[in-house]
Coordinates of C-alpha atoms (C1' of nucleotides) in Angstrom, one line a residue:
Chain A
X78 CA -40.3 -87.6 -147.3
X79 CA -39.8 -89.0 -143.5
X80 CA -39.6 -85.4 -142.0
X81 CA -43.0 -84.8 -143.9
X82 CA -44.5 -87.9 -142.7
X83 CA -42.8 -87.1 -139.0
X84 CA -44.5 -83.6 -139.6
X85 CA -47.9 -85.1 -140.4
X86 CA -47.5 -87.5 -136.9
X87 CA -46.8 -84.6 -135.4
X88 CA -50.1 -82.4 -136.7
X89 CA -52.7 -85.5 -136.3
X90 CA -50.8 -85.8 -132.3
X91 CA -51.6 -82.2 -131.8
X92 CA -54.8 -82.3 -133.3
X93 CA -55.8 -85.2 -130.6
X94 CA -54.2 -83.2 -128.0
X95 CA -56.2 -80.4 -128.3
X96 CA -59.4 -82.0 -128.7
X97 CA -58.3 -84.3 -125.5
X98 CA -57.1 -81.0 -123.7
X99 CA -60.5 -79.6 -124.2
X100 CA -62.3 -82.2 -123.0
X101 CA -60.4 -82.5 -120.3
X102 CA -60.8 -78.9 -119.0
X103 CA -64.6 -79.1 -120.0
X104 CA -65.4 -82.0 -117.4
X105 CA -62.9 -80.5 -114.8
X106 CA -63.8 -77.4 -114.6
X107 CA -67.2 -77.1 -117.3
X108 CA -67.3 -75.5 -120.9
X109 CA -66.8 -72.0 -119.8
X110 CA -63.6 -72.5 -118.5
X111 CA -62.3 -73.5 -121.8
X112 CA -61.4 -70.9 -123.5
X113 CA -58.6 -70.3 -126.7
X114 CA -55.9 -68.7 -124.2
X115 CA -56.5 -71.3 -121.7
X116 CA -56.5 -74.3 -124.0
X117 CA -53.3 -72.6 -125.6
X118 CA -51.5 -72.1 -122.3
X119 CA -52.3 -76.0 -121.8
X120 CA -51.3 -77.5 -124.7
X121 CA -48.2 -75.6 -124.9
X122 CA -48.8 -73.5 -127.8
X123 CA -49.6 -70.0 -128.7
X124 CA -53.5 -69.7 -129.3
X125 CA -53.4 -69.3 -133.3
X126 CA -52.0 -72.9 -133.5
X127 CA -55.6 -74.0 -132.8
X128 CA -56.9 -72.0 -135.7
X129 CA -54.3 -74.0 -137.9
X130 CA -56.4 -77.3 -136.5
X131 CA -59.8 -75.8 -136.5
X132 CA -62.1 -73.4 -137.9
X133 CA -62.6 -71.9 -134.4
X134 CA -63.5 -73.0 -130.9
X135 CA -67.2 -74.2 -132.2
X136 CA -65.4 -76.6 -134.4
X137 CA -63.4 -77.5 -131.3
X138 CA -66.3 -78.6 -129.4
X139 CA -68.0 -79.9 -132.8
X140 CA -64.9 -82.6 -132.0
X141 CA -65.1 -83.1 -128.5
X142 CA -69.1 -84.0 -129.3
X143 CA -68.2 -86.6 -132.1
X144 CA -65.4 -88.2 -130.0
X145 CA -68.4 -88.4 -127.6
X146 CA -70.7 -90.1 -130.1
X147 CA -68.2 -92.7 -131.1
X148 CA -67.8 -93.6 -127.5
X149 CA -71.9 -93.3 -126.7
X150 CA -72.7 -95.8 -129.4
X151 CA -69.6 -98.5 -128.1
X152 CA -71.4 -98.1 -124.7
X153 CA -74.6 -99.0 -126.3
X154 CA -73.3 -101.6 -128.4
X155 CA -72.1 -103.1 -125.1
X156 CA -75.5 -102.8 -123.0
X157 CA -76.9 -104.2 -126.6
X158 CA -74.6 -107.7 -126.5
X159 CA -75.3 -108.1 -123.0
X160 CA -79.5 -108.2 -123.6
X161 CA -81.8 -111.3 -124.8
X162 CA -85.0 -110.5 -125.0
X163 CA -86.4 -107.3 -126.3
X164 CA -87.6 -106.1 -122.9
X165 CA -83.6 -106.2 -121.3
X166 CA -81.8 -104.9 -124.7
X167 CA -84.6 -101.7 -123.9
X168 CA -83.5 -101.6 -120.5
X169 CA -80.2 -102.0 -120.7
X170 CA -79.8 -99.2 -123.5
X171 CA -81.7 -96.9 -121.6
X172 CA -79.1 -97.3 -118.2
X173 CA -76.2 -97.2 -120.4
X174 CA -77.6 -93.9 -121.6
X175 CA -78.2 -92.2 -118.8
X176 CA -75.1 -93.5 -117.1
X177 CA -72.8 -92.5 -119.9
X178 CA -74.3 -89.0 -119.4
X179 CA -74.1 -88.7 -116.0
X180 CA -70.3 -89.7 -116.1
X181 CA -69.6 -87.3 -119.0
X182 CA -71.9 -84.2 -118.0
X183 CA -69.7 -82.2 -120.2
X184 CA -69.4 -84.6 -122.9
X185 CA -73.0 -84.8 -122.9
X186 CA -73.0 -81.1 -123.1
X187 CA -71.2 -80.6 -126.0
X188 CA -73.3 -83.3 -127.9
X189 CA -76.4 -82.0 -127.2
X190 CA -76.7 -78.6 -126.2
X191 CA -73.6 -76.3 -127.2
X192 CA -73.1 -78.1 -130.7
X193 CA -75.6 -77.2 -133.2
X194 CA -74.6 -77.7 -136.5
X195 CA -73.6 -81.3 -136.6
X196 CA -76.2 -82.8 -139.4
X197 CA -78.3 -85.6 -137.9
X198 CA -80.3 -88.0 -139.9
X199 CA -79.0 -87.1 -143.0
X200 CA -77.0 -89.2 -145.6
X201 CA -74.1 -87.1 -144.7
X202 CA -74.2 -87.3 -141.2
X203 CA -71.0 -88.5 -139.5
X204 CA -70.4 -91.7 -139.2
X205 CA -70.2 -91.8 -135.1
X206 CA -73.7 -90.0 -135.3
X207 CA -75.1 -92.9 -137.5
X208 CA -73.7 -95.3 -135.0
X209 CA -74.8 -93.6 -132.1
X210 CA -78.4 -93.8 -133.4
X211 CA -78.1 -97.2 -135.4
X212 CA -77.5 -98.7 -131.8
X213 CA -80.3 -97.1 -130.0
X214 CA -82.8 -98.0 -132.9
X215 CA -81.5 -101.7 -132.6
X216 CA -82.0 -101.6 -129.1
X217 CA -85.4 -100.2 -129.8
X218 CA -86.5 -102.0 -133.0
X219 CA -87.1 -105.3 -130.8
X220 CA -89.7 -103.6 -128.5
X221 CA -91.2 -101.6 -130.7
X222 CA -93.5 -104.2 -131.9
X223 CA -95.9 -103.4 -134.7
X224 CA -95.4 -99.3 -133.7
X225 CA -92.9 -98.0 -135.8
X226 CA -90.0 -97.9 -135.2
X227 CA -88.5 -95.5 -136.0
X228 CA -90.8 -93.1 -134.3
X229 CA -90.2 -95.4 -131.2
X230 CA -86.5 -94.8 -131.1
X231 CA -86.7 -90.9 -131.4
X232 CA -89.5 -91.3 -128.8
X233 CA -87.7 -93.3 -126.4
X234 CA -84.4 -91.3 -127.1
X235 CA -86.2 -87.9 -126.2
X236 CA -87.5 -89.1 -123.1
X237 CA -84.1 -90.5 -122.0
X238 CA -82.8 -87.4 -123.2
X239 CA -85.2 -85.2 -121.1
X240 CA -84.7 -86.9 -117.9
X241 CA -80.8 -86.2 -118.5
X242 CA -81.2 -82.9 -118.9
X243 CA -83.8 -82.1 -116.7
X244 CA -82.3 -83.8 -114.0
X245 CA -78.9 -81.9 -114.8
X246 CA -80.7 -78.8 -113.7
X247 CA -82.1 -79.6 -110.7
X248 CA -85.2 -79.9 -112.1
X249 CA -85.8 -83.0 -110.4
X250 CA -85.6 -85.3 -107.4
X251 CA -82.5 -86.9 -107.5
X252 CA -82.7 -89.7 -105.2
X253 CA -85.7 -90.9 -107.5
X254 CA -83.5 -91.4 -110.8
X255 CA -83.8 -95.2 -110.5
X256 CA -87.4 -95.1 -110.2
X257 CA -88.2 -92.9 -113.2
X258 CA -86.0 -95.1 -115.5
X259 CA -88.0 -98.0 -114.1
X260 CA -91.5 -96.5 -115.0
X261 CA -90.2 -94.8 -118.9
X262 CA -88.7 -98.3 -119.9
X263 CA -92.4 -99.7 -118.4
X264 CA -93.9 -97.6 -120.0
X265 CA -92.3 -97.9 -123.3
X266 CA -93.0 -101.5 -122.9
X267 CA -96.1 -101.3 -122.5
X268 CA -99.0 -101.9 -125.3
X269 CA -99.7 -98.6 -126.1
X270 CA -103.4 -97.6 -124.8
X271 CA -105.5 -94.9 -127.7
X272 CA -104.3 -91.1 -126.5
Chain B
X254 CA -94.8 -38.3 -101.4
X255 CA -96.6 -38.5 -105.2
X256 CA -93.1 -37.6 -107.0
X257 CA -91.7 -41.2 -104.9
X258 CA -94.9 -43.1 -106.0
X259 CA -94.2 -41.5 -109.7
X260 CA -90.6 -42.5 -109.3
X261 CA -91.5 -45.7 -108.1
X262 CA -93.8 -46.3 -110.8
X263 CA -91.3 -45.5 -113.6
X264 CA -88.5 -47.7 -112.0
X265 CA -91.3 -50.8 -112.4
X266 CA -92.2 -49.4 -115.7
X267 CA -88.4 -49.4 -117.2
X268 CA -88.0 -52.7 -115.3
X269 CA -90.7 -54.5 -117.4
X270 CA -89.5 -52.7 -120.3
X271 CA -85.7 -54.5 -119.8
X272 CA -88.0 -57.6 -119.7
X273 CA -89.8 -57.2 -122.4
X274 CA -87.1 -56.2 -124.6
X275 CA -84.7 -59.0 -123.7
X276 CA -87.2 -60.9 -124.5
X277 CA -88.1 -59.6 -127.9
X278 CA -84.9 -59.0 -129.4
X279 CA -83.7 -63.1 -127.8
X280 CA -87.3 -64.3 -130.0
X281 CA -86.4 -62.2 -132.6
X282 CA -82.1 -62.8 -133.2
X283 CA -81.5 -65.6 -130.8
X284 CA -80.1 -65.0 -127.1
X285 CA -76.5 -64.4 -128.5
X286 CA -77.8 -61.3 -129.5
X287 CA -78.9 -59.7 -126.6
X288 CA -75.6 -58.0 -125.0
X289 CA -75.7 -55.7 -122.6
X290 CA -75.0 -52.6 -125.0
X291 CA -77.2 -53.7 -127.6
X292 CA -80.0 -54.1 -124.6
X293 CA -79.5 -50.6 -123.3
X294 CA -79.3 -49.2 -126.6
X295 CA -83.0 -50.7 -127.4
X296 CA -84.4 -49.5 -124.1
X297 CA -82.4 -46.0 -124.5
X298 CA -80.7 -45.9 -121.7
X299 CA -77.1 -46.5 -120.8
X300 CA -75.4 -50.0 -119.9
X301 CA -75.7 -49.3 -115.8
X302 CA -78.7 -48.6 -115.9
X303 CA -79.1 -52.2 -116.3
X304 CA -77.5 -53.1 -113.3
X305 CA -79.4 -50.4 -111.1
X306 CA -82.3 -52.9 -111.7
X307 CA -80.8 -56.8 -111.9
X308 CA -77.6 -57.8 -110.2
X309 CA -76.1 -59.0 -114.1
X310 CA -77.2 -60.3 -117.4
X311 CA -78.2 -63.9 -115.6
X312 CA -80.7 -62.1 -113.6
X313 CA -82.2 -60.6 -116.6
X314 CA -82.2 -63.8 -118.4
X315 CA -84.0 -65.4 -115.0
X316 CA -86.5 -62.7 -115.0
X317 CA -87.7 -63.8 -118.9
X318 CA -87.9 -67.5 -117.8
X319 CA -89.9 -66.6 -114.4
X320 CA -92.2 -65.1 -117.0
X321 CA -91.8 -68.2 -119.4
X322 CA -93.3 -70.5 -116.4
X323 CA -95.9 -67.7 -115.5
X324 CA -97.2 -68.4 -119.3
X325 CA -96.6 -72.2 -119.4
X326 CA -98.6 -72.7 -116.1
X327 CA -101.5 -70.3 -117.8
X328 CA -101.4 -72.5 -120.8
X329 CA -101.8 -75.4 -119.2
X330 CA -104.5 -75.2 -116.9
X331 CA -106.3 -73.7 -119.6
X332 CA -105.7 -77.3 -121.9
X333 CA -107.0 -79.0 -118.7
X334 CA -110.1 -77.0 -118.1
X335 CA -110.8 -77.8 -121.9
X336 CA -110.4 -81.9 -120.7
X337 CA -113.0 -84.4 -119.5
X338 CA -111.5 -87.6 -119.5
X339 CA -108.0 -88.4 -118.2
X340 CA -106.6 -89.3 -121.4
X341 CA -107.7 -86.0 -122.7
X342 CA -106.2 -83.7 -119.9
X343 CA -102.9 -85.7 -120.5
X344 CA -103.3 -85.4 -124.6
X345 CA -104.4 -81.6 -124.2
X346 CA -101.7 -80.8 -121.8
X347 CA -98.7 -82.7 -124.0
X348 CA -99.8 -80.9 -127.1
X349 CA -100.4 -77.5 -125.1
X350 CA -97.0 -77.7 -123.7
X351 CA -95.1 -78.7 -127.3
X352 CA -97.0 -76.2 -128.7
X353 CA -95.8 -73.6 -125.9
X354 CA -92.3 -74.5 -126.8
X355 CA -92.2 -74.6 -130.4
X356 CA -93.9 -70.9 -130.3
X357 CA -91.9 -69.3 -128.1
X358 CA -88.3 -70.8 -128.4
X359 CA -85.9 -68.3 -126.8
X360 CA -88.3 -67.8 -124.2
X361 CA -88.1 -72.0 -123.8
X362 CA -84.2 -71.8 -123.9
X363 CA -84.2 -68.9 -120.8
X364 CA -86.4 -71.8 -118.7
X365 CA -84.7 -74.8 -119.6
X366 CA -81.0 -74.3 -121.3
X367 CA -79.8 -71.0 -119.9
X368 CA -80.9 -70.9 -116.8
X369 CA -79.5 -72.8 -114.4
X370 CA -79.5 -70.8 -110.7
X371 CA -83.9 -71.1 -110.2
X372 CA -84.3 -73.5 -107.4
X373 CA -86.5 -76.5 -108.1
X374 CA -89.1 -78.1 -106.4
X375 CA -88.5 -76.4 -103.0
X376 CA -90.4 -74.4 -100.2
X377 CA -88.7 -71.7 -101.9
X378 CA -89.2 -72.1 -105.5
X379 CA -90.6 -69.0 -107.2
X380 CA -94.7 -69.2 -107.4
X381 CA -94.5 -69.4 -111.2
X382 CA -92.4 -72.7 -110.8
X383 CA -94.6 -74.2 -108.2
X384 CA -97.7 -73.4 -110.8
X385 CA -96.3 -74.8 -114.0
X386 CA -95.4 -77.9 -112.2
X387 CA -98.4 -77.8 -110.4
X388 CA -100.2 -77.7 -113.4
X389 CA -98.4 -80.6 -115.4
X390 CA -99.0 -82.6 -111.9
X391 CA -102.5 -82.2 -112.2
X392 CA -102.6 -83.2 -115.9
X393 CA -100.8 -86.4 -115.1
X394 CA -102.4 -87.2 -111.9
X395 CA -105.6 -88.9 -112.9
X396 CA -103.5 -90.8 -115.7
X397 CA -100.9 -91.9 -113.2
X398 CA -103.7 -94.5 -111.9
X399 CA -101.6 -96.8 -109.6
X400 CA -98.5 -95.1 -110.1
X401 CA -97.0 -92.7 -108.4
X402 CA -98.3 -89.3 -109.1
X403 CA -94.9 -87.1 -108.8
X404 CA -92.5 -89.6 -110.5
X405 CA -95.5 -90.3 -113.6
X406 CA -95.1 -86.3 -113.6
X407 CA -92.0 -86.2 -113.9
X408 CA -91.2 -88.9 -116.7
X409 CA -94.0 -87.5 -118.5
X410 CA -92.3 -83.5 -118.1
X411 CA -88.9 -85.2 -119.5
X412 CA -90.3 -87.2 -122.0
X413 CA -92.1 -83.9 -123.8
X414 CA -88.9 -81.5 -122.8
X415 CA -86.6 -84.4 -124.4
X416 CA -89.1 -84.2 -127.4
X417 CA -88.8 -80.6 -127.8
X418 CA -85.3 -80.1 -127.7
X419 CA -84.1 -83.0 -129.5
X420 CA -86.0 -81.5 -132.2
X421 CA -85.2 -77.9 -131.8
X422 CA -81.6 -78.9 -132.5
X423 CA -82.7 -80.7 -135.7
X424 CA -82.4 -84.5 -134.0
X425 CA -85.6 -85.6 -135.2
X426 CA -87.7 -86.0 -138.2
X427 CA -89.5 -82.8 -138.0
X428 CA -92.5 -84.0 -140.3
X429 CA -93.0 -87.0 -137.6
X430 CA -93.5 -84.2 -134.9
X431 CA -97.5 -85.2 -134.1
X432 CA -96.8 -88.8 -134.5
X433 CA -94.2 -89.0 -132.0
X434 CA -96.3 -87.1 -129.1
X435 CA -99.4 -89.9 -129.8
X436 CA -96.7 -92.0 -129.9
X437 CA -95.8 -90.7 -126.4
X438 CA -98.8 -90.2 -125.2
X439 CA -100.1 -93.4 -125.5
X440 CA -97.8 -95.0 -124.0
X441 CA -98.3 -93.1 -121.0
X442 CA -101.7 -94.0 -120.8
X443 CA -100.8 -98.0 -121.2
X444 CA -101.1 -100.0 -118.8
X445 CA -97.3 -100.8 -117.9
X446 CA -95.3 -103.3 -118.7
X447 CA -92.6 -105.5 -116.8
X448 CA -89.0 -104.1 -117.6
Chain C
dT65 C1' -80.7 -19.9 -101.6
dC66 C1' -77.8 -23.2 -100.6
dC67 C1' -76.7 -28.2 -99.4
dA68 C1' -77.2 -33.1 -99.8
dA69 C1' -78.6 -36.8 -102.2
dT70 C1' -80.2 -39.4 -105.8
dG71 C1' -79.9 -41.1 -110.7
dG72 C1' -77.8 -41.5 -115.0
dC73 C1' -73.8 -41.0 -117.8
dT74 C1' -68.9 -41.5 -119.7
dA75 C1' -65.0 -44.0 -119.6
dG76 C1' -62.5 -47.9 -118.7
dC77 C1' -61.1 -52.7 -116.8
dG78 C1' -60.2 -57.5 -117.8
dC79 C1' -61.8 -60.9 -120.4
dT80 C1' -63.5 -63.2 -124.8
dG81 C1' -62.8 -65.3 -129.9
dC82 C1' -60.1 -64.4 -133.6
dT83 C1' -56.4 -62.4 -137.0
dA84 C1' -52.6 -59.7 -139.2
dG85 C1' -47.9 -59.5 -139.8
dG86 C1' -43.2 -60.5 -138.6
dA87 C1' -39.6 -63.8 -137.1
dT88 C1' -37.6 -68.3 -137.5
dA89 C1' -36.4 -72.8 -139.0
dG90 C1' -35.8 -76.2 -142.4
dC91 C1' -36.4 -77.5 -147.3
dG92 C1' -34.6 -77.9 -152.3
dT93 C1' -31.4 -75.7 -155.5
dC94 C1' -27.2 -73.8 -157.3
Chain D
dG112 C1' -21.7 -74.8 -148.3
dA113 C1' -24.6 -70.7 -149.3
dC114 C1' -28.7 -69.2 -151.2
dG115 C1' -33.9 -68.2 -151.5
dC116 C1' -38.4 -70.2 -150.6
dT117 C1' -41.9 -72.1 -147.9
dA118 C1' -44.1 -73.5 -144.0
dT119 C1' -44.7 -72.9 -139.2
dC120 C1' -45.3 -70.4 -135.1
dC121 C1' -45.4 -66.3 -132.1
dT122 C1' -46.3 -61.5 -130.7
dA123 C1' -49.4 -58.0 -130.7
dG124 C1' -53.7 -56.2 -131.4
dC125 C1' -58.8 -55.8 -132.9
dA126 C1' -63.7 -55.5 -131.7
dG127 C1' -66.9 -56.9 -128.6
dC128 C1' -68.3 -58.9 -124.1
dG129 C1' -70.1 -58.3 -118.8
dC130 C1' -69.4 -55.2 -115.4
dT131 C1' -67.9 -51.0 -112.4
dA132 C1' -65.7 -46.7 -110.7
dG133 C1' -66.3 -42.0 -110.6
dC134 C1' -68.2 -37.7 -112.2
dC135 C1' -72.1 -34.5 -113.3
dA136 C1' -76.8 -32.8 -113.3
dT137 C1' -81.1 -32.5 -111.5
dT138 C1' -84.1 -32.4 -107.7
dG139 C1' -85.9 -32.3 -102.7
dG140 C1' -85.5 -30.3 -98.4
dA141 C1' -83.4 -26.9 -94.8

DNA sequence: TCCAATGGCTAGCGCTGCTAGGATAGCGTC
DNA sequence: GACGCTATCCTAGCAGCGCTAGCCATTGGA
């Protein structure tokens, strides 16, 4: 009964550590550096121990990304409680996003571009991907104004998402990050003119 | 002297065949297809061959996205010489450029997710860069107004590639697709707001 | 006619994610 | 206390990956 339940610590502490070991590696030295052998070698296991925690490595990162979620939507919970009017719960949300990306690029990575199968927008979505989204659609719902805004939130999340990424690349001028945030949250604030 | 120029000509020939075929068989069964083996095997030739023309599989993947931006830059200046007014050269060129990356969504992934070595915005970007940007900066321009021209750009660039991938990866409400780029697109042509 | 050189091929290296099968340790039962 | 059973973990190996060394044939020039 105790050995099972000292078993069962056991697993669930594993589990953590190789999800923590992953991430880890990932931000140190990026996603193609974690591989099965390495993450083995690291955790101190043979390599099909992960397979006894996870269907494979995709399901590996699959964990990483929702760990990453769960901590995405505390940030913007944060940003959210520290905003008054509409105007600063927009601009705060949209620094705390781009902040939390650029201090987890590899997080970020594994939420967005290597994980594709996590279900988003459905009733069976995970719950840190509900909370994730619930926050930014709070902290859009305000300054959406008679738009809808739902539509709002998915617009202002892609456009926060697409200066991440693109700026990730190279794509553009670094040194102007502040300024583009400054003229999307403007812009979002904006009365909308007819396109 | 003729048998080098026919030599010459093949060598080109089979290089735009590697191309092409990279491309085709990444539309066709996603990039995780396209190995090496199966590549030469589609082209008939063996593996090496491969690497008698591009220094590795990056360089093939590179080539595909040079010709990606090649397209995107054609696509767009023909949605602007179809524009009068402002609004409408910023409308035609957010549609034309959604519509570019929903058609064409391997080719889109090569530009924007798997390439990462093509320098940006430099002296020595490749022409096809320099055109596609060039093109999306002349869309925005005369809608920037007061604004600046590069930074409107590039919030304007994000906004649509944040749009695009978000919903590739099943993030957004697919039937909301049109409303969310008026959504976008008007507020780009407000007026802005204090954030 | 012979030599040199070029171009393409076969074979193989080290790595990847993943799995089959054997060894081992600890459980409940006699 | 000794047994068999089960659960756990490891070694070894598979197929496939990107990439390369080294050999062979064909071809152009002396």
């Amino acid at each position: 009964m105790s050995i099972q339940e000292r078993r069962e610590r056991e697993r669930t502490h594993r589990h953590r550590l190789i999800v923590k070991t992953a991430r880890e590696l990932a931000e140190t030295e990026g996603w193609e550096a974690v591989t099965t052998r390495r993450l083995a070698e690291r955790i101190e296991y043979s390599q099909p121990v992960l397979y006894s925690h996870f269907a494979g490595k995709d399901a590996i990162v699959t964990a990483v990304a929702l760990e990453g979620f769960e901590e995405l939507a505390g940030v913007l919970s944060r940003a959210r409680a520290s905003a008054v009017t509409p105007a600063e719960a927009l601009t705060a949300a949209a620094r705390a996003y781009t902040d939390f990306a650029d201090a987890n690029p590899a997080l970020y990575d594994a939420m967005f571009t290597l994980t594709t199968d996590l279900p988003f927008g459905r009733p069976d979505s995970p719950a840190p991907l509900k909370a994730a989204f619930g926050e930014l659609l709070a902290a859009c719902t305000s300054a959406a104004g008679d738009r809808d805004a739902e539509t709002f939130t998915e617009v202002a999340w892609s456009a926060l998402h697409g200066l991440v990424t693109l700026a990730r690349g190279g794509r553009l001028r670094t040194e102007q990050r502040d300024q583009r945030l400054g003229l999307l949250v403007g812009q979002l604030l904006a009365a909308p003119g007819r396109p």
